Structure formats: C-alpha cells, structure tokens
Amino acid sequence: MSDYGVMDMELEIIRKTDLEVAVLIEEELKRQQNTIELIASENFTSKAVMAACGSVLTNKYAEGKPYKRFYNGCENVDKIEELAQIRAKKLFGAEHANVQPHSGAQANMAVFMYAVKPGDTVMGMDLSNGGHLSHGSPVNFSGLYFNIVSYGVNSQGEIDYDNVRELALKHRPKLIICGASNYSKIIDFKRFKEIADEVNAYLLADIAHIAALVATGYHPSPVPYADFVTTTTHKTLRGPRGGIILCKEKHALGIDKAVFPGVQGGPLEHIIAAKAIALKEALSPEFKQYANQIILNAKALAGSLINEGLDIVGGGTENHVMTLDLRKQNKTGKDVANVLELAGITANKNTVPNDPQSPFVTSGVRLGSPAVTTRGFKEIDMIETGKIIAEAVKISDTKEPAIVKELRKRSLELCKKYPLYTD
Ligand code: DSN
C-alpha cells in the first residue's frame, strides 16, 4: 500500500490483478496532485462520482429509455437514469433531458441527426476562432457531411453578431450552432435566437464549457431560446466524462431516437449514475459558490498576466477561460505549453484569432480556472500562478534548467497548499 489516502483501496485492488496499469494510474494520480491544472476543459470530480464510474452498473445493458428497454433486469438502472433526467431538467430549467450521450461530440451528432440531413447548410463557430470540432470542422463528421458556413470573432475577440446575421441571411442555414470551446466573453443567446428565427433555422447552444456558470446563473441561459442545448458533464460541471442533451418537449421523441438507435448503442449506466450524482452536487449552494469562484479566479489570473506585460485575447475574461496571446513576445504556444509542463503547470497550446502559426505550433495558450478552483485556489494563488507563467514565457525558447527548477518549486508549493484526493 502507498500513501494516497482515499485512493489507496482502489489502487490496491487494481495492483492485485494488473500491476502495470496500477503503476500508471498511481503515476497519474501523483501528476494530478502535484501539478497546477489549467486546461480549461478539465476538472476533479468528487470521490462519489468516481465511485459510481467504477460500480457494478458497468455490467448492465440497457438499450432504450427508462421503463422502455430492450433488455430485462433494468429496474435499478431505470430509476437511476430517471433521477439523472429529473436533476438535469431541474438544474437547467429544461423541458426534456437525454442523459445518454457518451460525450459532447456525440450529443452534437445526435442533434445533427435529428435536425438536418447530409448536405444541408449549418452555421457554427470556426474551430481556430474558438469553436469546436463538431461545429463544422472539415475533419469532423459535421464538416464532412454538411455544408458548413463558419463565423469567427473580431479583433476584440468578440463574436460579430451583425456578421453572423449577414451570413445567415445569405446562406439560409437549417441549423445555427452557438457555444464554444475557447471563448472568454458572455454569449448573447437571445441574439442568436433572433437571427435563427429570421432565417427559420434551428438553434443549438453547446454550453459544454460554461455549463456550471449557466446552471448557477453566472452566465445567461440559452434554455429559453435554443431548440437544443448540449453539454459535456466533465468540464465546469465537474461530473464524469459524458454528455447531455436538453430540448423542448416537442423535440423530445426525435432527440431520444437520434441518440438511440441513431448514433449510439447501449447507454453507459455507470456513467449515468455518476452524472446523477454530479447533478445533485451541482444543485447545492456550495456549487453556486464554486461557480462564482471560477470566474473570480479566472479574472485574477488574467489580471496577473496582464500586469506582467502579457496579452490576453479580448483583453480579459468574463468566464472561466482565456487565451494568452504570445505574438508580442514572438513566442509560440507549443514552446510555452511545453515549458509550463516542465514548471508544473498543465495547459494547452491554442490558436489565437487569425493566428499566423499552424494549429500544431500556435501563438497562444488556453488557460482555465475550473480545476484549480475545485482544489481550493483563490485569487491570491491565481496571481502567483500568473507570475510563474510570465517567468516561464520568458524562458520558453531556452528552458534554462535553474529557472525551470525554481518555477517548479513555486508551483509545487501551491499544490501542497491545496492537497488533492488525500482525505
Ligand atoms: N476538447 C475539449 C476542450 O478541451 O475544450 C472540447 O471538446
């Protein structure tokens, strides 16, 4: 046995069967405990959520919907899935919830399957401007099978709604997608709905990144406006890896059919149980405080970076995420993300709008506050994190070992201040 507190028992069970995998999980646990996690789409779930993911529910096939299954023996998973549906509807104020999508991309795929036909025109935000692969990237099913018209952001890093409207009037899409995986401003869902109505298009709001902020009222909700709202459950929402679709009752039957048998087979009931638990946690007053702190922490990090002379796309953030723009420093996102990793900070390289570099190199690094906020970081810790990042940017070409070592020490001190999965 090692000394990983609450994780010891799980590791011990795995060790007995498969030492190779156990060692790697142990290493991953140590990595998560000892690094500052700034990947904006990651988080640390509760032990209860993790326990459900590892429960006997993984053994059960349950194709179909609660109380309308193709297999027998579903009396327990029926109730669990129903609980998840009820909680999802309550949390977001939605008429209907399908909690079966295995991921956000599959949730989006199911909406495509229901709302449009191959060859139809769909509008979505360009991936390199902050959109998502499944919003029409040419290498994704969405870009391969549909006629995609992409919109982007202006020089202030903001969606140009007038341009979105112009494009919609010109191309008459059947579906408009709003929502992003790297966008730091508040999204005007009402405006998107007005544009969609003008051209008689369906509106899909993908809130995967901002779900917790929407659920707690710190970001306006698209639920009153959008025909479909998709989300992942593992980002700000802090649940297991998975997806959810919310929609108006009039689309419920069609969406359910699109999920199964349209794009998926048997639902992952162990993950659905974990979603139910995460949704219960998200309905608590503590979660509302957490969501507020995510934003306070992101703003503190952005302020610290700007104070250190660095640029943030759009000049700051209104949510949980920001993109460091390294063009002024003549540095690349690839080099900076790599030196940050050596210094004990995990982040991902990301394109900035109109990036002169390729997506493999980039001029930016995306930074987010959800995971460190779960750990307990407060504004003062984000300021220190910003200072460490600024020092790392300076040595991203040379990676001077003595400075890297000093920065690693500083980031480890922050991690030790907020232990992870130890009690
Ligand atoms: N890959 C996710 C992210 O990092 O934002 C989006 O699906």
Coordinates of N, CA and C and ligand atoms in Angstrom, one line a residue, residues 39-42 104-105 131-134 180-182 206 208-209 232 234-235 241 348 350 366, ligand 1:
I39 N -5.9 23.3 -17.8 CA -6.6 23.0 -19.1 C -8.1 23.3 -18.8
A40 N -8.6 24.2 -19.6 CA -9.9 24.9 -19.2 C -11.1 23.9 -19.3
S41 N -10.9 22.7 -19.9 CA -12.0 21.7 -20.0 C -11.8 20.6 -19.0
E42 N -10.8 20.7 -18.1 CA -10.7 19.6 -17.1 C -11.1 20.0 -15.8
G104 N -19.8 15.1 -25.5 CA -20.4 16.3 -26.0 C -20.5 16.2 -27.6
A105 N -19.4 15.6 -28.2 CA -19.4 15.4 -29.6 C -20.6 14.5 -30.1
G131 N -14.3 27.8 -31.8 CA -15.4 26.9 -31.9 C -15.1 25.5 -31.4
H132 N -15.7 24.5 -32.0 CA -15.4 23.1 -31.6 C -15.4 22.2 -32.9
L133 N -14.6 21.2 -32.8 CA -14.6 20.2 -34.0 C -15.9 19.9 -34.5
S134 N -16.9 19.6 -33.6 CA -18.2 19.1 -34.0 C -19.1 20.2 -34.4
A180 N -18.9 27.5 -27.6 CA -17.5 27.5 -28.0 C -16.7 26.6 -27.0
S181 N -15.5 26.3 -27.5 CA -14.6 25.7 -26.5 C -13.4 26.6 -26.1
N182 N -13.4 27.8 -26.7 CA -12.4 28.8 -26.3 C -12.9 30.2 -26.6
D206 N -24.3 24.9 -27.6 CA -23.4 24.0 -27.0 C -22.7 24.7 -25.8
A208 N -21.0 23.2 -23.3 CA -20.1 22.3 -22.7 C -19.1 23.0 -21.7
H209 N -18.5 24.1 -22.2 CA -17.5 24.8 -21.3 C -18.2 25.6 -20.2
T232 N -21.2 18.9 -22.1 CA -20.5 17.8 -21.5 C -20.8 17.8 -20.0
H234 N -18.2 16.9 -17.8 CA -17.0 16.7 -17.1 C -16.1 18.0 -17.0
K235 N -16.7 19.1 -17.6 CA -15.9 20.3 -17.6 C -16.2 21.1 -16.3
R241 N -16.9 11.9 -17.4 CA -16.8 12.2 -18.9 C -18.1 11.8 -19.5
N348 N -2.9 23.9 -22.6 CA -2.7 23.5 -24.0 C -2.5 24.7 -24.9
N350 N -2.9 26.8 -28.1 CA -4.2 27.1 -28.8 C -4.0 28.2 -29.8
R366 N -4.2 28.3 -24.1 CA -5.5 28.5 -23.4 C -5.3 28.1 -21.9
Ligands
DSN1 N1 -11.5 19.0 -26.1 C1 -12.4 19.9 -25.4 C2 -11.8 21.1 -24.9 O1 -10.6 21.0 -24.4 O2 -12.3 22.2 -24.9 C3 -13.6 20.3 -26.2 O3 -14.3 19.1 -26.5

